[in-house]
Coordinates of C-alpha atoms in Angstrom, one line a residue:
Chain A
M208 CA 0.0 0.0 0.0
R209 CA 2.7 2.4 1.1
N210 CA 4.8 1.5 -2.0
A211 CA 1.9 2.1 -4.3
I212 CA 1.4 5.6 -2.9
A213 CA 5.1 6.4 -3.2
T214 CA 5.0 5.3 -6.8
V215 CA 2.1 7.5 -7.6
L216 CA 3.9 10.3 -6.0
L217 CA 6.9 9.8 -8.1
G218 CA 5.0 9.5 -11.3
L219 CA 2.7 12.5 -10.7
A220 CA 2.3 15.7 -12.6
M221 CA 4.2 15.4 -15.8
L222 CA 2.8 18.3 -17.8
L223 CA 1.8 17.4 -21.3
P224 CA 2.4 20.3 -23.6
V225 CA -0.5 19.3 -25.8
G226 CA -2.2 22.3 -27.4
A227 CA -1.4 25.9 -26.8
V228 CA -2.6 27.6 -23.7
Q229 CA -5.2 30.1 -24.7
A230 CA -6.2 33.3 -23.1
Q231 CA -9.5 32.9 -21.3
D232 CA -12.2 35.4 -21.1
G233 CA -14.9 34.6 -18.5
P234 CA -13.3 31.4 -17.4
L235 CA -15.5 28.5 -16.2
R236 CA -15.5 29.0 -12.5
I237 CA -17.5 28.0 -9.4
E238 CA -17.4 30.4 -6.5
I239 CA -17.9 28.2 -3.5
T240 CA -18.3 30.9 -0.9
D241 CA -21.2 32.5 -2.8
G242 CA -23.2 29.4 -2.5
V243 CA -23.8 27.3 -5.6
I244 CA -27.4 27.4 -6.7
E245 CA -27.0 25.1 -9.7
P246 CA -24.3 22.4 -9.8
L247 CA -22.1 22.7 -12.8
P248 CA -22.9 20.1 -15.5
F249 CA -20.0 18.1 -16.8
A250 CA -19.4 15.0 -18.9
V251 CA -16.7 12.4 -18.4
P252 CA -16.8 9.7 -21.0
D253 CA -15.0 6.4 -20.2
F254 CA -11.3 7.0 -20.6
I255 CA -9.7 5.5 -23.7
A256 CA -8.0 2.2 -23.1
E257 CA -4.7 2.2 -25.0
S258 CA -4.5 -1.6 -24.7
P259 CA -7.2 -4.3 -24.0
A260 CA -5.7 -4.9 -20.5
A261 CA -6.3 -1.2 -19.7
A262 CA -10.0 -1.5 -20.5
Q263 CA -11.1 -2.4 -16.9
Y264 CA -9.5 0.8 -15.6
S265 CA -10.7 3.2 -18.3
A266 CA -14.3 3.1 -17.2
D267 CA -13.5 2.7 -13.5
I268 CA -11.3 5.7 -13.3
A269 CA -13.9 7.9 -15.0
R270 CA -16.4 6.6 -12.5
V271 CA -14.2 7.7 -9.5
I272 CA -13.8 11.1 -11.0
A273 CA -17.5 11.5 -11.6
E274 CA -18.4 10.3 -8.1
D275 CA -15.9 12.7 -6.5
L276 CA -17.2 15.7 -8.4
V277 CA -20.9 14.9 -8.0
G278 CA -20.3 14.0 -4.4
S279 CA -18.9 17.5 -3.7
G280 CA -22.4 18.8 -4.5
L281 CA -20.9 21.4 -6.8
F282 CA -21.1 19.4 -10.0
R283 CA -23.8 17.4 -11.9
E284 CA -22.9 14.6 -14.4
I285 CA -24.5 14.5 -17.8
P286 CA -25.6 10.9 -18.2
K287 CA -23.9 8.9 -20.9
V288 CA -27.1 8.2 -22.8
A289 CA -27.3 11.8 -23.7
Y290 CA -23.9 11.8 -25.4
I291 CA -24.2 12.7 -29.1
S292 CA -20.7 11.9 -30.4
P293 CA -18.7 8.9 -29.2
Y294 CA -15.4 9.6 -27.6
T295 CA -12.7 7.4 -29.2
D296 CA -9.4 9.2 -29.5
F297 CA -7.7 11.1 -26.7
D298 CA -5.6 13.2 -29.1
A299 CA -8.3 14.0 -31.6
A300 CA -9.9 17.5 -31.6
V301 CA -13.0 17.8 -29.4
N302 CA -16.3 18.3 -31.1
F303 CA -17.5 21.1 -28.9
T304 CA -20.8 21.5 -30.7
D305 CA -22.0 18.1 -29.7
W306 CA -21.1 18.7 -26.0
K307 CA -22.7 22.1 -26.0
A308 CA -25.8 20.6 -27.4
I309 CA -26.2 18.5 -24.2
N310 CA -25.2 21.4 -22.0
A311 CA -22.0 19.8 -20.7
Q312 CA -20.2 22.9 -19.5
A313 CA -17.1 21.0 -18.6
L314 CA -15.7 17.9 -20.4
I315 CA -13.1 15.6 -19.0
T316 CA -11.3 13.2 -21.3
G317 CA -8.6 10.7 -20.6
S318 CA -6.6 7.7 -21.6
V319 CA -5.2 4.7 -19.7
S320 CA -2.2 2.6 -20.6
L321 CA -0.7 -0.3 -18.8
S322 CA 2.9 -1.5 -18.6
G323 CA 3.2 -4.5 -16.3
N324 CA 1.6 -3.4 -13.0
R325 CA 2.2 0.3 -13.8
I326 CA -0.8 2.3 -14.9
T327 CA -0.5 5.7 -16.7
V328 CA -3.4 8.0 -17.1
R329 CA -3.5 11.1 -19.2
F330 CA -6.4 13.6 -19.0
R331 CA -7.6 16.9 -20.2
A332 CA -10.4 19.2 -19.1
Y333 CA -12.3 21.5 -21.4
D334 CA -14.4 24.5 -21.0
V335 CA -17.0 23.5 -23.6
F336 CA -18.7 26.8 -24.1
A337 CA -15.4 28.6 -24.5
G338 CA -14.2 25.9 -26.8
Q339 CA -10.9 25.5 -25.1
E340 CA -8.9 23.5 -22.6
L341 CA -9.1 24.3 -18.9
G342 CA -5.4 24.3 -18.0
S343 CA -3.0 21.9 -19.4
G344 CA -3.3 18.1 -19.9
L345 CA -1.7 16.1 -17.2
Q346 CA -0.2 12.6 -16.9
L347 CA -0.2 10.5 -13.7
S348 CA 1.2 7.1 -13.2
G349 CA 1.5 4.6 -10.4
T350 CA 0.9 0.9 -9.6
T351 CA -2.4 -0.5 -10.7
D352 CA -3.6 -1.1 -7.1
G353 CA -3.4 2.7 -6.7
W354 CA -5.8 3.3 -9.6
R355 CA -8.4 4.9 -7.4
R356 CA -5.9 7.5 -6.1
I357 CA -5.2 8.5 -9.7
G358 CA -8.9 9.0 -10.3
H359 CA -9.1 11.1 -7.1
K360 CA -6.1 13.2 -8.2
V361 CA -7.7 13.9 -11.5
A362 CA -10.9 14.9 -9.7
D363 CA -8.9 17.1 -7.4
T364 CA -7.2 18.8 -10.3
I365 CA -10.6 19.5 -12.0
Y366 CA -12.1 20.7 -8.7
S367 CA -9.2 23.0 -8.2
R368 CA -9.3 24.4 -11.7
L369 CA -13.0 25.1 -11.5
T370 CA -13.2 26.4 -7.9
G371 CA -9.8 28.0 -7.4
E372 CA -9.5 26.0 -4.2
S373 CA -7.5 22.9 -3.5
G374 CA -9.4 19.7 -3.6
Y375 CA -10.0 17.0 -1.0
F376 CA -10.6 13.8 -2.8
D377 CA -7.1 12.2 -2.6
S378 CA -7.4 11.9 1.2
R379 CA -8.1 9.3 3.8
V380 CA -10.2 9.0 6.9
V381 CA -9.3 7.1 10.1
F382 CA -12.3 6.2 12.2
V383 CA -13.7 3.8 14.8
S384 CA -15.5 0.8 13.2
E385 CA -18.3 -0.4 15.4
T386 CA -20.1 -3.7 15.5
G387 CA -22.4 -5.4 17.9
P388 CA -25.3 -4.3 20.1
K389 CA -25.3 -1.1 22.0
D390 CA -24.5 -2.7 25.3
D391 CA -21.7 -4.9 23.9
R392 CA -20.2 -2.7 21.2
K393 CA -16.9 -3.8 19.7
K394 CA -14.7 -1.0 18.5
R395 CA -11.6 -1.1 16.3
L396 CA -9.6 1.5 14.4
A397 CA -10.0 1.5 10.7
I398 CA -8.7 3.6 7.8
M399 CA -10.2 4.2 4.4
D400 CA -10.2 6.5 1.4
Y401 CA -12.4 9.5 2.1
D402 CA -15.1 8.0 -0.1
G403 CA -15.3 4.7 1.9
A404 CA -13.1 2.6 -0.4
N405 CA -10.1 0.5 0.7
V406 CA -11.1 -0.1 4.3
Q407 CA -8.3 -1.5 6.4
Y408 CA -8.4 -2.3 10.1
L409 CA -5.6 -1.1 12.3
T410 CA -6.4 -2.7 15.7
N411 CA -8.5 -5.6 16.9
S412 CA -11.6 -5.1 19.0
A413 CA -10.2 -6.6 22.3
S414 CA -10.1 -3.1 23.9
I415 CA -12.2 0.0 23.5
V416 CA -10.6 2.5 21.1
L417 CA -11.7 6.1 20.7
A418 CA -11.3 9.2 18.7
P419 CA -8.3 8.6 16.4
R420 CA -6.6 11.8 15.1
F421 CA -4.2 12.1 12.1
S422 CA -0.8 13.7 12.3
P423 CA -0.3 16.8 10.1
T424 CA 1.2 14.7 7.4
G425 CA -1.2 11.7 7.8
D426 CA 1.6 9.3 8.6
R427 CA 0.6 8.7 12.2
V428 CA -2.6 8.5 14.3
L429 CA -3.1 9.4 17.9
Y430 CA -6.0 7.5 19.6
T431 CA -7.3 6.5 23.0
S432 CA -7.3 2.8 24.0
Y433 CA -8.4 0.9 27.1
E434 CA -5.8 -1.8 26.4
S435 CA -4.2 -1.2 29.9
G436 CA -7.7 -1.1 31.5
F437 CA -7.6 2.7 31.6
P438 CA -8.1 5.2 28.8
Q439 CA -4.6 6.1 27.6
I440 CA -3.1 7.7 24.5
H441 CA -1.4 5.7 21.9
V442 CA 0.3 6.6 18.7
L443 CA 0.2 4.4 15.6
D444 CA 2.4 4.5 12.5
V445 CA -0.1 4.0 9.7
G446 CA 2.3 2.6 7.2
R447 CA 3.9 0.0 9.4
V448 CA 0.9 -0.5 11.7
Q449 CA 3.2 -0.1 14.7
R450 CA 2.0 1.5 17.8
R451 CA 3.2 2.6 21.2
I452 CA 1.7 4.0 24.3
L453 CA 2.3 7.6 25.0
S454 CA 0.8 8.1 28.4
A455 CA 1.2 5.4 30.9
G456 CA 0.9 4.6 34.6
N457 CA -2.0 2.5 35.7
G458 CA -4.6 4.6 37.2
S459 CA -4.1 7.7 35.1
M460 CA -6.6 8.4 32.5
S461 CA -5.7 10.4 29.4
F462 CA -7.8 11.0 26.3
A463 CA -8.8 13.5 23.6
P464 CA -5.3 13.8 22.1
R465 CA -4.5 15.9 19.1
F466 CA -1.3 16.7 17.2
A467 CA 0.2 20.2 16.9
P468 CA 1.0 21.4 13.4
N469 CA 4.7 20.6 14.1
G470 CA 3.9 16.9 14.3
H471 CA 5.7 16.2 17.5
T472 CA 3.8 18.1 20.2
I473 CA 0.5 16.7 21.3
V474 CA -2.2 18.2 23.5
Y475 CA -4.7 16.0 25.5
S476 CA -6.8 15.7 28.6
Q477 CA -5.8 13.9 31.7
S478 CA -8.0 13.1 34.6
A479 CA -6.7 12.8 38.1
G480 CA -8.7 12.9 41.3
G481 CA -11.9 13.3 39.3
N482 CA -10.6 16.5 37.7
T483 CA -9.8 16.7 33.9
D484 CA -7.3 19.2 32.7
L485 CA -5.3 19.9 29.5
F486 CA -1.7 18.9 29.1
S487 CA 0.8 19.0 26.3
M488 CA 3.7 16.7 25.6
D489 CA 6.5 16.4 23.2
I490 CA 6.1 12.8 22.0
N491 CA 9.9 12.4 21.5
S492 CA 10.9 13.4 25.0
G493 CA 7.6 12.4 26.7
N494 CA 7.5 15.2 29.3
P495 CA 4.0 16.2 30.0
Q496 CA 3.3 19.9 30.7
R497 CA 0.2 21.1 32.5
L498 CA -1.7 23.7 30.6
T499 CA -4.8 24.2 32.9
S500 CA -5.4 23.7 36.6
A501 CA -9.0 24.4 37.3
P502 CA -11.5 22.3 39.1
S503 CA -13.7 22.3 36.0
I504 CA -13.5 19.9 33.0
E505 CA -11.1 21.0 30.3
T506 CA -11.1 18.7 27.3
A507 CA -11.2 18.3 23.5
P508 CA -8.3 20.7 22.7
S509 CA -7.4 21.5 19.0
F510 CA -4.6 23.6 17.6
S511 CA -4.9 26.6 15.4
P512 CA -3.2 25.9 12.0
D513 CA -0.3 28.2 12.9
G514 CA 0.2 26.3 16.2
S515 CA 0.0 29.4 18.4
Q516 CA -3.4 28.8 20.0
L517 CA -5.7 26.1 21.3
V518 CA -9.5 25.9 21.2
F519 CA -11.0 23.6 23.8
E520 CA -14.2 23.0 25.8
S521 CA -14.6 23.7 29.5
D522 CA -17.5 23.8 31.9
R523 CA -15.9 26.4 34.1
S524 CA -18.9 28.7 33.5
G525 CA -21.3 25.9 34.7
T526 CA -22.0 24.4 31.3
S527 CA -19.6 23.3 28.5
Q528 CA -18.5 26.2 26.4
L529 CA -15.6 26.9 23.9
Y530 CA -12.5 28.8 24.9
V531 CA -9.3 29.9 23.1
M532 CA -6.0 30.3 24.8
P533 CA -2.3 30.4 23.9
V534 CA -0.6 27.0 23.4
S535 CA 1.5 27.5 26.5
G536 CA -1.5 28.0 28.7
G537 CA -2.6 31.2 30.3
E538 CA -5.7 33.2 30.1
A539 CA -8.5 31.6 28.1
K540 CA -11.1 33.6 26.3
R541 CA -14.6 32.3 26.0
I542 CA -15.9 32.4 22.4
S543 CA -19.3 30.6 22.5
F544 CA -22.3 32.5 23.9
G545 CA -25.3 30.9 22.2
Q546 CA -28.0 28.8 23.8
G547 CA -27.0 25.3 24.9
R548 CA -23.7 23.5 25.4
Y549 CA -20.7 23.4 23.1
G550 CA -18.1 20.8 22.7
T551 CA -15.4 19.2 20.5
P552 CA -14.2 22.3 18.8
V553 CA -11.9 21.8 15.8
W554 CA -10.0 24.5 14.1
S555 CA -10.3 24.6 10.3
P556 CA -7.1 23.9 8.4
R557 CA -7.7 27.2 6.7
G558 CA -7.8 28.9 10.0
D559 CA -11.1 30.7 9.2
Y560 CA -13.6 28.7 11.2
I561 CA -14.0 26.5 14.3
A562 CA -16.3 23.5 13.9
F563 CA -18.1 22.2 17.0
T564 CA -20.8 20.0 18.5
K565 CA -23.7 21.8 20.1
Q566 CA -26.3 20.3 22.4
N567 CA -29.4 22.3 22.8
A568 CA -33.1 21.5 23.6
G569 CA -32.6 17.8 23.3
R570 CA -30.9 17.9 19.9
F571 CA -27.3 17.8 18.8
H572 CA -25.8 19.9 16.0
I573 CA -22.6 20.3 14.1
G574 CA -21.9 24.0 13.6
V575 CA -19.2 26.4 12.6
M576 CA -18.3 29.8 14.0
R577 CA -15.5 32.3 13.3
T578 CA -12.5 31.9 15.6
D579 CA -13.8 34.8 17.7
G580 CA -17.1 33.1 18.1
S581 CA -19.0 35.3 15.7
E582 CA -21.2 34.1 12.7
E583 CA -22.3 30.9 14.4
R584 CA -24.0 28.7 12.0
L585 CA -25.6 25.3 12.7
L586 CA -25.2 22.8 9.8
T587 CA -27.0 19.8 11.1
A588 CA -29.5 18.6 13.6
S589 CA -30.4 15.2 14.9
F590 CA -30.7 13.0 17.9
L591 CA -27.0 12.8 18.2
D592 CA -24.4 14.5 15.9
E593 CA -20.9 14.9 17.3
G594 CA -17.2 15.0 16.6
P595 CA -16.6 17.2 13.5
T596 CA -13.4 16.8 11.3
W597 CA -12.4 19.0 8.5
S598 CA -11.7 18.1 4.9
P599 CA -8.1 19.1 3.9
N600 CA -9.4 22.2 2.1
G601 CA -11.7 23.3 5.0
R602 CA -14.8 23.1 2.9
V603 CA -16.5 19.9 4.1
I604 CA -17.0 18.5 7.6
M605 CA -17.4 14.8 8.4
F606 CA -18.9 13.8 11.7
T607 CA -20.6 11.0 13.7
R608 CA -24.4 10.6 13.6
E609 CA -25.9 8.1 16.0
T610 CA -29.5 7.0 15.8
Q611 CA -31.9 6.7 18.7
G612 CA -33.1 3.8 20.6
A613 CA -32.1 0.2 21.5
S614 CA -31.0 -0.5 17.9
G615 CA -29.2 2.8 17.6
Q616 CA -26.1 2.8 15.4
A617 CA -23.4 5.3 14.6
R618 CA -22.6 6.3 11.0
L619 CA -20.4 8.8 9.4
Y620 CA -21.9 11.8 7.5
S621 CA -20.5 14.7 5.7
V622 CA -21.8 18.2 5.1
D623 CA -20.3 21.2 3.5
I624 CA -19.8 24.3 5.6
S625 CA -22.8 26.1 4.0
G626 CA -25.0 23.3 5.4
R627 CA -25.7 21.8 2.0
N628 CA -24.9 18.3 0.7
L629 CA -25.5 16.4 3.9
K630 CA -25.0 12.7 3.1
P631 CA -23.8 9.4 4.7
V632 CA -20.3 8.2 4.1
K633 CA -20.2 4.5 3.1
T634 CA -18.7 2.2 5.7
P635 CA -19.0 -1.6 6.0
D636 CA -20.3 -1.4 9.6
G637 CA -21.2 1.2 12.1
A638 CA -18.6 4.0 12.3
S639 CA -17.8 6.9 14.5
D640 CA -15.1 9.4 15.4
P641 CA -13.8 10.2 11.9
S642 CA -10.5 12.1 11.4
W643 CA -9.8 13.4 7.9
S644 CA -6.2 13.3 6.7
P645 CA -4.5 16.0 4.8
L646 CA -4.4 15.8 1.0
Q647 CA -2.0 13.0 0.1
N648 CA 1.1 13.9 -2.0
Chain B
M1030 CA -3.6 -8.3 14.8
S1031 CA -0.5 -10.4 14.7
G1032 CA 1.5 -7.9 12.8
I1033 CA 1.2 -5.3 15.5
N1034 CA 4.4 -4.5 17.4
K1035 CA 3.3 -4.0 21.0
A1036 CA 6.7 -2.6 22.1
I1037 CA 6.2 0.1 24.6
L1038 CA 8.9 2.5 23.7
L1039 CA 8.0 5.3 26.0
V1040 CA 6.5 5.5 29.4
A1041 CA 5.4 8.8 30.6
G1042 CA 2.7 10.6 32.5
L1043 CA 1.5 10.3 36.0
A1044 CA 1.0 7.0 37.8
L1045 CA -1.0 6.8 41.0
A1046 CA 1.2 5.4 43.8
A1047 CA -1.1 2.5 44.5
C1048 CA -1.2 1.3 41.0
S1049 CA 2.0 -0.6 40.9
D1050 CA 0.1 -2.9 43.2
A1051 CA -0.7 -6.1 41.4
R1052 CA -3.8 -6.8 43.4
W1053 CA -6.0 -5.3 40.6
D1054 CA -4.5 -7.3 37.9
D1055 CA -7.2 -9.9 37.8
T1056 CA -10.0 -7.3 37.6
N1057 CA -12.0 -7.8 34.5
A1058 CA -12.6 -4.1 34.0
G1059 CA -14.8 -3.2 31.0
N1060 CA -18.4 -3.6 32.0
G1061 CA -20.0 -2.4 35.2
G1062 CA -20.2 -5.3 37.6
T1063 CA -18.0 -7.8 35.7
G1064 CA -15.5 -8.2 38.4
I1065 CA -15.4 -10.8 41.0
G1066 CA -18.9 -11.9 41.7
G1067 CA -18.6 -15.3 43.4
G1068 CA -20.2 -16.8 46.4
S1069 CA -23.7 -16.7 47.7
T1070 CA -25.8 -13.8 48.7
A1071 CA -26.5 -15.8 51.9
D1072 CA -22.8 -15.3 52.8
P1073 CA -22.3 -11.7 54.0
S1074 CA -18.6 -11.9 53.2
S1075 CA -19.1 -12.9 49.6
P1076 CA -18.7 -10.7 46.6
A1077 CA -22.2 -11.7 45.6
Y1078 CA -23.5 -10.3 48.8
F1079 CA -21.6 -7.1 48.1
R1080 CA -23.1 -6.8 44.7
E1081 CA -26.7 -7.9 45.3
A1082 CA -27.5 -7.2 49.0
I1083 CA -25.5 -4.0 49.5
G1084 CA -25.5 -2.8 46.0
D1085 CA -22.4 -2.2 43.8
R1086 CA -23.6 0.9 42.1
V1087 CA -24.8 4.4 42.8
L1088 CA -26.7 6.6 40.4
F1089 CA -26.4 10.3 39.5
L1090 CA -28.6 13.1 38.2
V1091 CA -28.0 14.6 34.7
D1092 CA -24.6 16.2 34.4
Q1093 CA -24.1 15.7 38.2
S1094 CA -21.5 13.9 40.2
S1095 CA -22.7 14.6 43.7
I1096 CA -23.6 11.7 46.0
S1097 CA -27.3 11.6 46.7
P1098 CA -28.7 10.5 50.1
E1099 CA -29.7 7.2 48.6
A1100 CA -26.3 6.8 47.2
Q1101 CA -24.8 7.6 50.6
G1102 CA -26.7 4.7 52.0
I1103 CA -25.3 2.3 49.5
L1104 CA -21.7 3.6 49.8
D1105 CA -22.0 3.4 53.6
G1106 CA -22.8 -0.3 53.2
Q1107 CA -19.9 -0.7 50.7
A1108 CA -17.5 1.0 53.2
R1109 CA -18.6 -1.3 56.0
W1110 CA -18.2 -4.4 53.9
L1111 CA -14.8 -3.3 52.7
T1112 CA -13.7 -2.6 56.2
A1113 CA -14.9 -6.1 57.2
N1114 CA -13.2 -7.7 54.2
P1115 CA -9.8 -6.1 54.0
A1116 CA -8.4 -8.5 51.4
Y1117 CA -10.4 -6.8 48.7
V1118 CA -9.5 -3.8 46.6
V1119 CA -11.9 -2.1 44.2
T1120 CA -12.0 -0.3 41.0
I1121 CA -14.8 2.3 40.7
E1122 CA -16.1 2.7 37.2
G1123 CA -17.7 6.0 36.3
H1124 CA -20.3 6.1 33.5
A1125 CA -22.4 8.6 31.7
D1126 CA -25.6 8.4 29.6
E1127 CA -25.5 8.9 25.9
R1128 CA -26.6 12.5 25.9
G1129 CA -23.2 14.2 25.8
T1130 CA -20.1 14.2 23.7
R1131 CA -17.6 11.4 24.0
E1132 CA -14.9 13.5 25.6
Y1133 CA -17.1 15.4 28.0
N1134 CA -18.7 12.1 29.2
L1135 CA -15.2 10.6 29.8
A1136 CA -14.5 13.6 32.1
L1137 CA -17.9 13.4 33.7
G1138 CA -17.5 9.6 34.4
A1139 CA -14.1 10.4 36.0
R1140 CA -15.9 12.9 38.3
R1141 CA -18.5 10.4 39.3
A1142 CA -16.1 7.6 40.0
N1143 CA -14.0 10.0 42.1
S1144 CA -17.1 11.2 44.1
A1145 CA -17.8 7.6 45.1
R1146 CA -14.1 7.1 45.9
E1147 CA -13.9 10.2 48.1
Y1148 CA -17.0 9.1 49.9
L1149 CA -15.7 5.6 50.6
I1150 CA -12.4 7.2 51.9
S1151 CA -14.4 9.5 54.1
Q1152 CA -16.0 6.4 55.6
G1153 CA -12.7 4.9 56.5
V1154 CA -11.7 2.8 53.4
A1155 CA -8.0 3.3 52.7
A1156 CA -7.3 5.4 49.6
S1157 CA -4.8 2.8 48.4
R1158 CA -7.6 0.2 48.0
I1159 CA -9.6 2.2 45.6
Q1160 CA -8.7 3.1 42.0
T1161 CA -11.0 4.7 39.5
V1162 CA -11.7 4.5 35.7
S1163 CA -14.1 6.3 33.5
Y1164 CA -15.9 4.7 30.6
G1165 CA -17.8 7.8 29.6
K1166 CA -20.8 6.7 27.5
E1167 CA -19.0 3.7 26.1
R1168 CA -20.5 1.0 28.3
P1169 CA -24.2 1.5 28.8
I1170 CA -26.1 -1.3 30.6
E1171 CA -29.5 -0.1 29.4
I1172 CA -29.9 0.6 25.7
C1173 CA -33.1 2.5 25.2
S1174 CA -33.0 6.2 24.5
E1175 CA -35.3 7.3 27.3
Q1176 CA -34.9 8.7 30.8
S1177 CA -35.5 5.3 32.4
C1178 CA -32.4 4.0 30.7
Y1179 CA -30.3 7.1 31.1
N1180 CA -31.0 7.1 34.8
K1181 CA -29.5 3.6 35.2
N1182 CA -26.5 4.4 32.9
R1183 CA -25.4 7.5 34.9
R1184 CA -23.6 5.3 37.5
A1185 CA -20.5 4.6 39.5
V1186 CA -20.0 0.8 39.9
T1187 CA -17.7 -0.5 42.6
V1188 CA -16.0 -3.6 41.2
L1189 CA -14.2 -6.0 43.5
A1190 CA -10.8 -7.5 42.9
G1191 CA -8.4 -9.5 44.9
G1192 CA -9.7 -11.2 48.1
A1193 CA -10.1 -14.8 48.8
V1194 CA -12.1 -15.6 45.7
S1195 CA -10.4 -15.4 42.3

C-alpha cells in the first residue's frame, strides 16, 4: 500500500504540452463561498484504453472522477445516454458543438495505458462553451492497485481548476469501526479512502478504542485505547501499523489527544482525582506539561493551524463552552455564547472557522463559527451528531451521527460548511469518530 | 492483529502510587459489575452479597457527580463491607448516559467515580484500596434512548478485585 502511494507520488504531474494555452475570457468557475445554486454540468466519457488490458480501468477511473465531483455537491454529471458523439481518441480534436448541445459545460477526457503493473493516465479538461482547454493536460502514473488514487487526483485537479481552491478527494479517513449491540459494542480502528473505499483495520476489538486523530502529514494516528484497563493515549504508525503507548501509569486516564502542526507536540486531557485538565507533551521526550489547573472539566483541545493557539471545551462557567488560549496555557477567552452546550471544537485547516458540537433543547448539532465566536451557523440537527473533522481544504465537515433507541447505530456523515450536501459516508459497519487526513502527496 | 508490534517504547505521564500494586491485575474491568462476583448472597462476606445485597452501584442526576442521600446509604454499606473484608481492593467505574459528547462524558465519568471514591475514603476505606476509571458513555447497561435507561446508565460501579475468591 505504502509502496503504491510512493510510486504514484513519483509519477505524478508530468505536464503534457499538448495544445497551446489560450487566453481565457470569462473562465468557467465555481465560486464556493457565494453558494452554488446550480451544480455545474459536466461529462466524463469512459477513458480511452490504450490496450485491451487497460479497459477495466478506463471506465472505473472515469467513475471515480464522476463520483468525486458529483459527491462534492458542486457538479452534476450529464448521463452517458445523452452523449451525441462517441469519444474514441484522446488526441483528436473535441467536437464542442455536440457537447454544447447536451449542456456539458465541462468535459473531462482521458486515456489509460498499462505496462506491467504500472498504470499511466493522461487527462484533459475542457471549458466546452469557451471551446478551449481548462489548464494543461496532465499525466499521472503509479501501480495498478493505486488506480483509485489516480482518479481522485484527476478529480482534485478538475475541482481546483473550477473552484480556485485545493481539492480534498485524494485523502483518507481514520475512524472507529463499530459492530455489535449497544451494550456490547466492539470498536476497532480503521482507515479508508475519504469515499469509503479500501477499508483496512488497524487494531483488533479486544479493547475499546476512541477518537483517532491524524498527524499533520497523515503518517501517524493518535488515539485513546483501554488496552491497559484505563483510557490512555497511543500513537500508531499508519504505514507500518506499529503502535506505542504515550501516556502510561496504571490509574491515570488520558484521552482526547491531538497533534500540533509541528507533528511532535500533542495536547490532550488527563483526569486525576476526578478532575480533567489539559496537558501538552513532546512525543519524543515524553515530558507532560500542564496547561490548565481548574476544578472544571477541560477537554477536546485543538490547535490553530499556525500552532499558536488552542481551542477547547470547558464547563468552568457551569456548562460546556468553547475557549481559546495560547498554546503555553494562560488566560482563556470564551468564544461561545449561544443557547445550549458546546463541545469538541476543531480549528479549520484554513484557520477561518472553528467547527463544534452543540447540544441544545434535546438535539445535537454540528456547527461552525468564526474563531472569535461570531457568525455561528448550525449545519446539522439530529438525535446525536458529534465530533466534526475538516476536509483538507476546509470546505467539508465529516462527523458521527448516532440514531436513537435500542438498535441505535453510529454512522459517518459529511456536510459542506454552508450546510448543504448532507450525506452518509459509506462504511462496512457502524462507524464513529472520523478524522480526515491532509491531502496526500 | 498479529503484525502489530506491541513494544512500549516510551512510558510517561502520572501514575498513582497505589497502581504498581498487582492486586488489581485480575480485575475484569470493562463492564460495570463484571469483576469478581462469586459466592452466595447468603454469605455476607461474599462478593455476591456485596453486589446484590449491599449494591455495587450508585446513580447520578443529569450532568451531576454529587452523591445523593440514597447513594450515601449504598456507599456506607460498601464501606462497612470493605472494612470487614480487608483483602479486597476495588475499581470504581464511572459512567455517563449517551446525551453528551464522548470527551465530556469521559471527564464526567471520572468525576462520578471520584465522588464515590472520596465518599468511601471519608467512611474509612484506605485510599490505596480504591482506583477509578471512566468509561464515559462507552458501556451502557441499558440501551433505550429514554430517561428510564439514562437514569441507570449514569452510574458509578464498585468492582471488587483480589480477596479470597479469584
